[in-house]
Amino acid sequence: MNILSVASEVYPLVKTGGLADVVGALPAALVPHGIRTRTLVPGYPAVLHKLKKKKKVGGFGNLFGHPATVLSAELDGLDLLVLDQPALYARDGGPYLDPTGRDYPDNFRRFAALSLAAAEIAGDNIVPDWKPDLVHVHDWQTALTPVYMHFGSASNMPTVLTIHNIAFQGQFGASVFPELALPPEAFSMQFIEYYGDVGFLKGGLQTATAITTVSPSYAQEILTPEFGMGLEGLLASRVTRLTGIVNGIDADGWDPETDPHIVEHYGPATTKRRAANRKALEERFGLTSTAGPIFCVISRLTWQKGMDLLAEVTDDIVALGGKLVVLGSGDAALEGALLAAASRHRGHIGMVTGYDEPLSHLMQAGADAIIIPSRFEPCGLTQLYGLRYGCVPIVARTGGLTDTIIDANEAALSAKVATGFQFRPVTADGLRLAIRRAFRAYSEPKVWARMQNQGMKSDVSWAKSAERYASLYSGLLAKG
Ligand code: ADP
């Protein structure tokens, strides 16, 4: 089976969040199922620069006003197709934002072009000698692909649209419609018209053969007004097409027994060796060395991630005898609040702003617990890394956090299956209570060690989830 996967980011070439991790890791996990994936991504400068050996395999005479080339390249086992169209993608800045942090004004065109290119690769002879059996697209940036396919020559090919975060919908004014090269009937309820605007994700959700999201709980939640962000009605009408499949992690890149970013390697039987990583963490964040637990946070600093709630409990963590280390960047007010806490509690709270992949590994290896107070969380990856590294997750009970962490309630503790702490409601008081529970468990070394061990033994690899994607794909192809 051949799959064309289409995405606006892919690890390790370009990443702003979990989407890139999924798109980068799933292809390898599908290989044992006889599934070969080619991944189409835009030719951002970072992508073109990092791919040394590229070969031209096709092109478009005119894609949104300019010629475009399709390049093929391999990287770490990924079979990539790169849409090279400098007018759209050769920019200073990130994949979506200019260097001042603003959306590029032509994002609708940049990602419509990616979607149209994908549809034509699927249906026309753009890449000679290669055709997918199915097209799998991710988030709003590629959600027009099934719409273009519907009106193009691949209208019978099955499509899967995965929602990584329904908060990002790709909604643009109706004035962009004439530029999208779609027939007039596409600007309707059945396709991309969305409250008088153009909705990329909305159009994809209407048109894709199957819809997935990244955890079973989030699949349920997005059917409700609280989490559906306006799309709950549409999703309810397509609920038989909707499933939730939890993400796995890159188990080679995130392995405490071999991780090059940590000071001392360890495994489930040797968690005592985490002490050296803890020491390194204390030094890195300027913490005074004491016996209490070290909590860590690795996150975008946003309201979604509940970082305002974290800011409200910093004093409590210190008062209870704990430490906190934070790595993140984002909202300036939240960053300010956390930096203020760090300067109020020098030696007890440390903060590094920015994005630092190696440090994020050391934090999972050296801290005792990771706090994830998200208001909504489609899947979440940091709790999965936490499980694998014996960094016990304290999580809001929402979305993928619900599905991947077993709360340390009485029953789970006595059955010895607990792997973390869940809390609801997602408020500062809710979080405070969970942190108190963690302190209590931490004060009983046996209980804590068992939880760590249980987490480290959990299967957070892609194996099970890849099996689910494989059976979804086969089911769609069998229906023909
Ligand atoms: P989201 O995609 O919503 O940001 P996820 O938990 O699914 O949240 O994925 C976040 C990914 O980004 C994880 O791999 C996490 O380790 C990483 N990450 C987030 N912030 C930082 C940071 N400041 N430095 C390094 N890695 C980070």
Tab-separated table of N, CA and C in Angstrom, residues 233-369:
chain	number	residue	atom	x	y	z
A	233	GLY	N	-20.923	20.658	15.453
A	233	GLY	CA	-22.117	20.234	14.708
A	233	GLY	C	-21.724	19.442	13.463
A	234	LEU	N	-20.803	19.990	12.718
A	234	LEU	CA	-20.320	19.300	11.525
A	234	LEU	C	-19.751	17.929	11.892
A	235	LEU	N	-18.937	17.895	12.949
A	235	LEU	CA	-18.331	16.622	13.357
A	235	LEU	C	-19.402	15.622	13.783
A	236	ALA	N	-20.438	16.115	14.465
A	236	ALA	CA	-21.512	15.202	14.885
A	236	ALA	C	-22.166	14.575	13.658
A	237	SER	N	-22.299	15.367	12.580
A	237	SER	CA	-22.946	14.816	11.379
A	237	SER	C	-22.042	13.802	10.678
A	238	ARG	N	-20.766	13.759	11.029
A	238	ARG	CA	-19.839	12.818	10.385
A	238	ARG	C	-19.222	11.871	11.428
A	239	VAL	N	-19.942	11.698	12.543
A	239	VAL	CA	-19.338	10.984	13.676
A	239	VAL	C	-18.956	9.542	13.323
A	240	THR	N	-19.663	8.930	12.384
A	240	THR	CA	-19.324	7.540	12.031
A	240	THR	C	-17.987	7.475	11.299
A	241	ARG	N	-17.513	8.612	10.825
A	241	ARG	CA	-16.223	8.657	10.121
A	241	ARG	C	-15.077	9.056	11.042
A	242	LEU	N	-15.404	9.334	12.309
A	242	LEU	CA	-14.416	9.930	13.223
A	242	LEU	C	-13.855	8.900	14.206
A	243	THR	N	-12.520	8.812	14.291
A	243	THR	CA	-11.919	7.959	15.327
A	243	THR	C	-10.761	8.709	15.995
A	244	GLY	N	-10.372	8.217	17.155
A	244	GLY	CA	-9.229	8.803	17.862
A	244	GLY	C	-8.132	7.760	17.991
A	245	ILE	N	-6.934	8.094	17.564
A	245	ILE	CA	-5.790	7.190	17.680
A	245	ILE	C	-4.665	7.955	18.374
A	246	VAL	N	-4.278	7.433	19.520
A	246	VAL	CA	-3.283	8.130	20.325
A	246	VAL	C	-1.912	8.137	19.630
A	247	ASN	N	-1.146	9.201	19.783
A	247	ASN	CA	0.198	9.261	19.204
A	247	ASN	C	1.168	8.387	19.986
A	248	GLY	N	2.160	7.888	19.293
A	248	GLY	CA	3.290	7.254	19.975
A	248	GLY	C	4.428	8.261	20.060
A	249	ILE	N	5.562	7.811	20.560
A	249	ILE	CA	6.731	8.690	20.559
A	249	ILE	C	7.851	8.024	19.757
A	250	ASP	N	8.824	8.810	19.395
A	250	ASP	CA	10.018	8.287	18.740
A	250	ASP	C	10.846	7.612	19.836
A	251	ALA	N	10.686	6.302	19.935
A	251	ALA	CA	11.265	5.575	21.077
A	251	ALA	C	12.785	5.443	20.983
A	252	ASP	N	13.368	5.728	19.821
A	252	ASP	CA	14.831	5.728	19.717
A	252	ASP	C	15.396	7.070	20.155
A	253	GLY	N	14.755	8.149	19.691
A	253	GLY	CA	15.206	9.490	20.057
A	253	GLY	C	14.981	9.783	21.535
A	254	TRP	N	13.975	9.106	22.115
A	254	TRP	CA	13.647	9.329	23.523
A	254	TRP	C	13.824	8.029	24.294
A	255	ASP	N	15.062	7.692	24.577
A	255	ASP	CA	15.362	6.458	25.294
A	255	ASP	C	16.411	6.768	26.366
A	256	PRO	N	16.022	6.703	27.654
A	256	PRO	CA	16.980	7.074	28.709
A	256	PRO	C	18.195	6.151	28.773
A	257	GLU	N	18.129	5.018	28.093
A	257	GLU	CA	19.297	4.117	28.112
A	257	GLU	C	20.357	4.546	27.094
A	258	THR	N	19.990	5.408	26.133
A	258	THR	CA	20.965	5.780	25.088
A	258	THR	C	20.989	7.285	24.794
A	259	ASP	N	20.134	8.056	25.423
A	259	ASP	CA	19.942	9.474	25.100
A	259	ASP	C	21.250	10.271	25.196
A	260	PRO	N	21.717	10.857	24.086
A	260	PRO	CA	22.989	11.590	24.139
A	260	PRO	C	22.885	12.923	24.892
A	261	HIS	N	21.665	13.370	25.180
A	261	HIS	CA	21.510	14.684	25.829
A	261	HIS	C	21.502	14.607	27.350
A	262	ILE	N	21.627	13.395	27.899
A	262	ILE	CA	21.561	13.312	29.363
A	262	ILE	C	22.919	12.894	29.928
A	263	VAL	N	23.070	13.108	31.219
A	263	VAL	CA	24.388	12.953	31.838
A	263	VAL	C	24.684	11.492	32.177
A	264	GLU	N	23.648	10.794	32.668
A	264	GLU	CA	23.851	9.370	32.986
A	264	GLU	C	22.657	8.567	32.466
A	265	HIS	N	22.974	7.466	31.798
A	265	HIS	CA	21.903	6.622	31.257
A	265	HIS	C	21.317	5.729	32.342
A	266	TYR	N	20.057	5.381	32.173
A	266	TYR	CA	19.401	4.511	33.155
A	266	TYR	C	18.214	3.827	32.486
A	267	GLY	N	17.693	2.824	33.195
A	267	GLY	CA	16.514	2.115	32.716
A	267	GLY	C	15.581	1.862	33.881
A	268	PRO	N	14.491	1.106	33.652
A	268	PRO	CA	13.509	0.866	34.714
A	268	PRO	C	14.134	0.249	35.970
A	269	ALA	N	15.189	-0.556	35.801
A	269	ALA	CA	15.783	-1.226	36.970
A	269	ALA	C	16.860	-0.380	37.631
A	270	THR	N	17.205	0.743	36.989
A	270	THR	CA	18.333	1.539	37.510
A	270	THR	C	17.958	3.011	37.662
A	271	THR	N	16.739	3.271	38.150
A	271	THR	CA	16.282	4.659	38.255
A	271	THR	C	17.126	5.461	39.243
A	272	LYS	N	17.853	4.790	40.126
A	272	LYS	CA	18.708	5.514	41.085
A	272	LYS	C	19.728	6.376	40.339
A	273	ARG	N	20.098	5.908	39.146
A	273	ARG	CA	21.092	6.664	38.364
A	273	ARG	C	20.551	8.004	37.848
A	274	ARG	N	19.248	8.200	37.997
A	274	ARG	CA	18.683	9.501	37.597
A	274	ARG	C	19.318	10.631	38.421
A	275	ALA	N	19.862	10.265	39.606
A	275	ALA	CA	20.421	11.270	40.516
A	275	ALA	C	21.446	12.178	39.830
A	276	ALA	N	22.262	11.600	38.950
A	276	ALA	CA	23.290	12.406	38.271
A	276	ALA	C	22.623	13.424	37.326
A	277	ASN	N	21.530	13.032	36.708
A	277	ASN	CA	20.809	13.966	35.828
A	277	ASN	C	20.137	15.061	36.651
A	278	ARG	N	19.641	14.660	37.814
A	278	ARG	CA	19.022	15.636	38.712
A	278	ARG	C	20.052	16.698	39.126
A	279	LYS	N	21.230	16.231	39.434
A	279	LYS	CA	22.303	17.139	39.852
A	279	LYS	C	22.618	18.126	38.716
A	280	ALA	N	22.757	17.581	37.518
A	280	ALA	CA	23.062	18.431	36.358
A	280	ALA	C	21.948	19.454	36.135
A	281	LEU	N	20.730	19.029	36.376
A	281	LEU	CA	19.568	19.917	36.208
A	281	LEU	C	19.612	21.052	37.236
A	282	GLU	N	19.938	20.692	38.476
A	282	GLU	CA	20.048	21.708	39.537
A	282	GLU	C	21.089	22.755	39.163
A	283	GLU	N	22.211	22.259	38.644
A	283	GLU	CA	23.274	23.208	38.265
A	283	GLU	C	22.815	24.104	37.128
A	284	ARG	N	22.206	23.492	36.124
A	284	ARG	CA	21.780	24.249	34.944
A	284	ARG	C	20.779	25.356	35.305
A	285	PHE	N	19.902	25.076	36.280
A	285	PHE	CA	18.866	26.053	36.644
A	285	PHE	C	19.206	26.828	37.916
A	286	GLY	N	20.412	26.627	38.418
A	286	GLY	CA	20.834	27.358	39.606
A	286	GLY	C	20.013	27.037	40.839
A	287	LEU	N	19.644	25.763	41.011
A	287	LEU	CA	18.845	25.379	42.183
A	287	LEU	C	19.762	24.958	43.315
A	288	THR	N	19.334	25.286	44.543
A	288	THR	CA	20.065	24.755	45.695
A	288	THR	C	19.645	23.294	45.860
A	289	SER	N	20.598	22.468	46.246
A	289	SER	CA	20.329	21.041	46.318
A	289	SER	C	19.632	20.679	47.626
A	290	THR	N	18.364	20.244	47.547
A	290	THR	CA	17.674	19.751	48.738
A	290	THR	C	16.897	18.499	48.378
A	291	ALA	N	16.254	17.927	49.406
A	291	ALA	CA	15.679	16.602	49.193
A	291	ALA	C	14.338	16.587	48.463
A	292	GLY	N	13.603	17.686	48.505
A	292	GLY	CA	12.229	17.679	47.957
A	292	GLY	C	12.158	17.388	46.469
A	293	PRO	N	10.957	17.171	45.973
A	293	PRO	CA	10.797	16.852	44.552
A	293	PRO	C	11.070	18.044	43.638
A	294	ILE	N	11.611	17.752	42.457
A	294	ILE	CA	11.753	18.789	41.421
A	294	ILE	C	10.661	18.560	40.380
A	295	PHE	N	9.828	19.578	40.184
A	295	PHE	CA	8.799	19.520	39.151
A	295	PHE	C	9.334	20.231	37.910
A	296	CYS	N	8.966	19.740	36.736
A	296	CYS	CA	9.381	20.460	35.536
A	296	CYS	C	8.192	20.743	34.639
A	297	VAL	N	8.376	21.732	33.770
A	297	VAL	CA	7.377	22.093	32.764
A	297	VAL	C	8.131	22.369	31.474
A	298	ILE	N	7.700	21.700	30.392
A	298	ILE	CA	8.295	21.924	29.061
A	298	ILE	C	7.117	22.207	28.142
A	299	SER	N	6.968	23.457	27.731
A	299	SER	CA	5.681	23.767	27.113
A	299	SER	C	5.708	25.061	26.323
A	300	ARG	N	4.806	25.160	25.346
A	300	ARG	CA	4.470	26.468	24.815
A	300	ARG	C	3.782	27.207	25.967
A	301	LEU	N	4.116	28.472	26.143
A	301	LEU	CA	3.518	29.217	27.252
A	301	LEU	C	2.240	29.885	26.750
A	302	THR	N	1.140	29.154	26.862
A	302	THR	CA	-0.143	29.661	26.358
A	302	THR	C	-1.256	29.322	27.344
A	303	TRP	N	-2.394	29.953	27.095
A	303	TRP	CA	-3.595	29.708	27.887
A	303	TRP	C	-4.029	28.257	27.732
A	304	GLN	N	-3.954	27.752	26.475
A	304	GLN	CA	-4.327	26.341	26.247
A	304	GLN	C	-3.565	25.418	27.190
A	305	LYS	N	-2.296	25.703	27.378
A	305	LYS	CA	-1.444	24.826	28.189
A	305	LYS	C	-1.593	25.081	29.688
A	306	GLY	N	-2.493	26.003	30.070
A	306	GLY	CA	-2.759	26.252	31.490
A	306	GLY	C	-1.593	26.892	32.209
A	307	MET	N	-0.782	27.664	31.487
A	307	MET	CA	0.419	28.220	32.117
A	307	MET	C	0.087	29.317	33.125
A	308	ASP	N	-1.098	29.923	32.992
A	308	ASP	CA	-1.536	30.882	34.007
A	308	ASP	C	-1.816	30.150	35.323
A	309	LEU	N	-2.328	28.918	35.225
A	309	LEU	CA	-2.589	28.131	36.442
A	309	LEU	C	-1.264	27.776	37.114
A	310	LEU	N	-0.286	27.430	36.278
A	310	LEU	CA	1.036	27.122	36.839
A	310	LEU	C	1.576	28.328	37.603
A	311	ALA	N	1.442	29.513	36.986
A	311	ALA	CA	1.969	30.726	37.631
A	311	ALA	C	1.308	30.935	39.000
A	312	GLU	N	0.034	30.511	39.108
A	312	GLU	CA	-0.672	30.688	40.386
A	312	GLU	C	-0.210	29.743	41.494
A	313	VAL	N	0.422	28.630	41.128
A	313	VAL	CA	0.789	27.661	42.179
A	313	VAL	C	2.290	27.628	42.489
A	314	THR	N	3.055	28.509	41.848
A	314	THR	CA	4.507	28.457	42.064
A	314	THR	C	4.876	28.630	43.539
A	315	ASP	N	4.207	29.586	44.212
A	315	ASP	CA	4.531	29.825	45.627
A	315	ASP	C	4.235	28.583	46.474
A	316	ASP	N	3.130	27.896	46.134
A	316	ASP	CA	2.756	26.699	46.898
A	316	ASP	C	3.815	25.609	46.766
A	317	ILE	N	4.324	25.435	45.541
A	317	ILE	CA	5.340	24.390	45.318
A	317	ILE	C	6.533	24.650	46.231
A	318	VAL	N	6.950	25.904	46.273
A	318	VAL	CA	8.125	26.242	47.098
A	318	VAL	C	7.783	26.088	48.586
A	319	ALA	N	6.588	26.545	48.969
A	319	ALA	CA	6.189	26.456	50.379
A	319	ALA	C	6.151	25.000	50.859
A	320	LEU	N	5.796	24.096	49.957
A	320	LEU	CA	5.713	22.681	50.331
A	320	LEU	C	7.087	21.993	50.322
A	321	GLY	N	8.126	22.742	49.913
A	321	GLY	CA	9.472	22.160	49.925
A	321	GLY	C	9.909	21.599	48.578
A	322	GLY	N	9.224	22.016	47.507
A	322	GLY	CA	9.593	21.513	46.174
A	322	GLY	C	10.329	22.552	45.358
A	323	LYS	N	10.746	22.126	44.174
A	323	LYS	CA	11.452	23.003	43.235
A	323	LYS	C	10.717	22.944	41.896
A	324	LEU	N	10.957	23.962	41.094
A	324	LEU	CA	10.289	23.984	39.788
A	324	LEU	C	11.269	24.473	38.736
A	325	VAL	N	11.340	23.767	37.606
A	325	VAL	CA	12.139	24.249	36.475
A	325	VAL	C	11.233	24.331	35.254
A	326	VAL	N	11.308	25.455	34.556
A	326	VAL	CA	10.399	25.696	33.430
A	326	VAL	C	11.210	25.989	32.175
A	327	LEU	N	10.844	25.307	31.084
A	327	LEU	CA	11.420	25.609	29.774
A	327	LEU	C	10.264	25.924	28.847
A	328	GLY	N	10.269	27.103	28.262
A	328	GLY	CA	9.171	27.416	27.357
A	328	GLY	C	9.260	28.808	26.805
A	329	SER	N	8.440	29.051	25.808
A	329	SER	CA	8.328	30.408	25.297
A	329	SER	C	6.930	30.572	24.723
A	330	GLY	N	6.528	31.806	24.577
A	330	GLY	CA	5.184	32.053	24.052
A	330	GLY	C	4.683	33.389	24.521
A	331	ASP	N	3.491	33.375	25.111
A	331	ASP	CA	2.806	34.565	25.580
A	331	ASP	C	3.691	35.380	26.543
A	332	ALA	N	3.881	36.674	26.199
A	332	ALA	CA	4.818	37.498	26.975
A	332	ALA	C	4.366	37.667	28.429
A	333	ALA	N	3.053	37.787	28.660
A	333	ALA	CA	2.565	37.991	30.028
A	333	ALA	C	2.841	36.744	30.879
A	334	LEU	N	2.618	35.574	30.284
A	334	LEU	CA	2.850	34.330	31.031
A	334	LEU	C	4.340	34.142	31.293
A	335	GLU	N	5.138	34.455	30.278
A	335	GLU	CA	6.580	34.372	30.436
A	335	GLU	C	7.013	35.290	31.591
A	336	GLY	N	6.460	36.502	31.604
A	336	GLY	CA	6.788	37.480	32.645
A	336	GLY	C	6.405	36.959	34.024
A	337	ALA	N	5.220	36.362	34.136
A	337	ALA	CA	4.744	35.875	35.437
A	337	ALA	C	5.660	34.767	35.956
A	338	LEU	N	6.109	33.903	35.060
A	338	LEU	CA	6.953	32.792	35.491
A	338	LEU	C	8.375	33.272	35.807
A	339	LEU	N	8.854	34.232	35.018
A	339	LEU	CA	10.182	34.803	35.319
A	339	LEU	C	10.155	35.511	36.671
A	340	ALA	N	9.034	36.172	36.959
A	340	ALA	CA	8.896	36.859	38.252
A	340	ALA	C	8.942	35.840	39.382
A	341	ALA	N	8.267	34.697	39.187
A	341	ALA	CA	8.292	33.650	40.220
A	341	ALA	C	9.720	33.152	40.422
A	342	ALA	N	10.449	33.010	39.304
A	342	ALA	CA	11.837	32.529	39.408
A	342	ALA	C	12.698	33.523	40.176
A	343	SER	N	12.447	34.830	39.975
A	343	SER	CA	13.319	35.764	40.709
A	343	SER	C	12.863	35.928	42.157
A	344	ARG	N	11.577	35.673	42.422
A	344	ARG	CA	11.086	35.664	43.817
A	344	ARG	C	11.684	34.496	44.594
A	345	HIS	N	11.878	33.383	43.886
A	345	HIS	CA	12.303	32.150	44.578
A	345	HIS	C	13.617	31.643	44.003
A	346	ARG	N	14.609	32.533	43.978
A	346	ARG	CA	15.923	32.130	43.447
A	346	ARG	C	16.431	30.893	44.185
A	347	GLY	N	16.965	29.944	43.421
A	347	GLY	CA	17.450	28.710	44.045
A	347	GLY	C	16.373	27.641	44.168
A	348	HIS	N	15.121	28.072	43.990
A	348	HIS	CA	14.018	27.100	44.105
A	348	HIS	C	13.221	26.989	42.807
A	349	ILE	N	13.173	28.084	42.044
A	349	ILE	CA	12.493	28.041	40.754
A	349	ILE	C	13.464	28.553	39.703
A	350	GLY	N	13.608	27.804	38.619
A	350	GLY	CA	14.490	28.233	37.532
A	350	GLY	C	13.707	28.267	36.236
A	351	MET	N	14.079	29.193	35.375
A	351	MET	CA	13.357	29.268	34.101
A	351	MET	C	14.325	29.531	32.957
A	352	VAL	N	14.144	28.796	31.874
A	352	VAL	CA	14.873	29.066	30.628
A	352	VAL	C	13.824	29.371	29.571
A	353	THR	N	13.944	30.530	28.934
A	353	THR	CA	12.975	30.841	27.876
A	353	THR	C	13.595	30.467	26.534
A	354	GLY	N	12.725	30.080	25.617
A	354	GLY	CA	13.188	29.682	24.287
A	354	GLY	C	12.907	28.213	24.051
A	355	TYR	N	13.432	27.724	22.951
A	355	TYR	CA	13.207	26.332	22.564
A	355	TYR	C	14.534	25.606	22.618
A	356	ASP	N	14.634	24.554	23.408
A	356	ASP	CA	15.903	23.870	23.605
A	356	ASP	C	15.667	22.366	23.730
A	357	GLU	N	15.793	21.682	22.604
A	357	GLU	CA	15.495	20.237	22.566
A	357	GLU	C	16.412	19.451	23.535
A	358	PRO	N	17.748	19.635	23.490
A	358	PRO	CA	18.604	18.859	24.425
A	358	PRO	C	18.225	19.093	25.881
A	359	LEU	N	17.957	20.346	26.251
A	359	LEU	CA	17.602	20.618	27.647
A	359	LEU	C	16.299	19.914	28.018
A	360	SER	N	15.361	19.847	27.058
A	360	SER	CA	14.087	19.186	27.370
A	360	SER	C	14.325	17.724	27.741
A	361	HIS	N	15.331	17.097	27.139
A	361	HIS	CA	15.651	15.699	27.484
A	361	HIS	C	16.229	15.607	28.902
A	362	LEU	N	17.147	16.514	29.208
A	362	LEU	CA	17.765	16.482	30.542
A	362	LEU	C	16.711	16.714	31.630
A	363	MET	N	15.728	17.575	31.324
A	363	MET	CA	14.680	17.853	32.322
A	363	MET	C	13.847	16.602	32.594
A	364	GLN	N	13.498	15.875	31.538
A	364	GLN	CA	12.715	14.645	31.748
A	364	GLN	C	13.529	13.614	32.524
A	365	ALA	N	14.865	13.636	32.333
A	365	ALA	CA	15.720	12.639	32.989
A	365	ALA	C	16.077	13.017	34.422
A	366	GLY	N	16.010	14.334	34.741
A	366	GLY	CA	16.476	14.759	36.054
A	366	GLY	C	15.377	15.173	37.008
A	367	ALA	N	14.241	15.645	36.473
A	367	ALA	CA	13.144	16.083	37.346
A	367	ALA	C	12.374	14.868	37.846
A	368	ASP	N	11.636	15.060	38.938
A	368	ASP	CA	10.851	13.954	39.496
A	368	ASP	C	9.473	13.858	38.873
A	369	ALA	N	8.922	15.000	38.492
A	369	ALA	CA	7.556	15.000	37.954
A	369	ALA	C	7.427	16.096	36.905
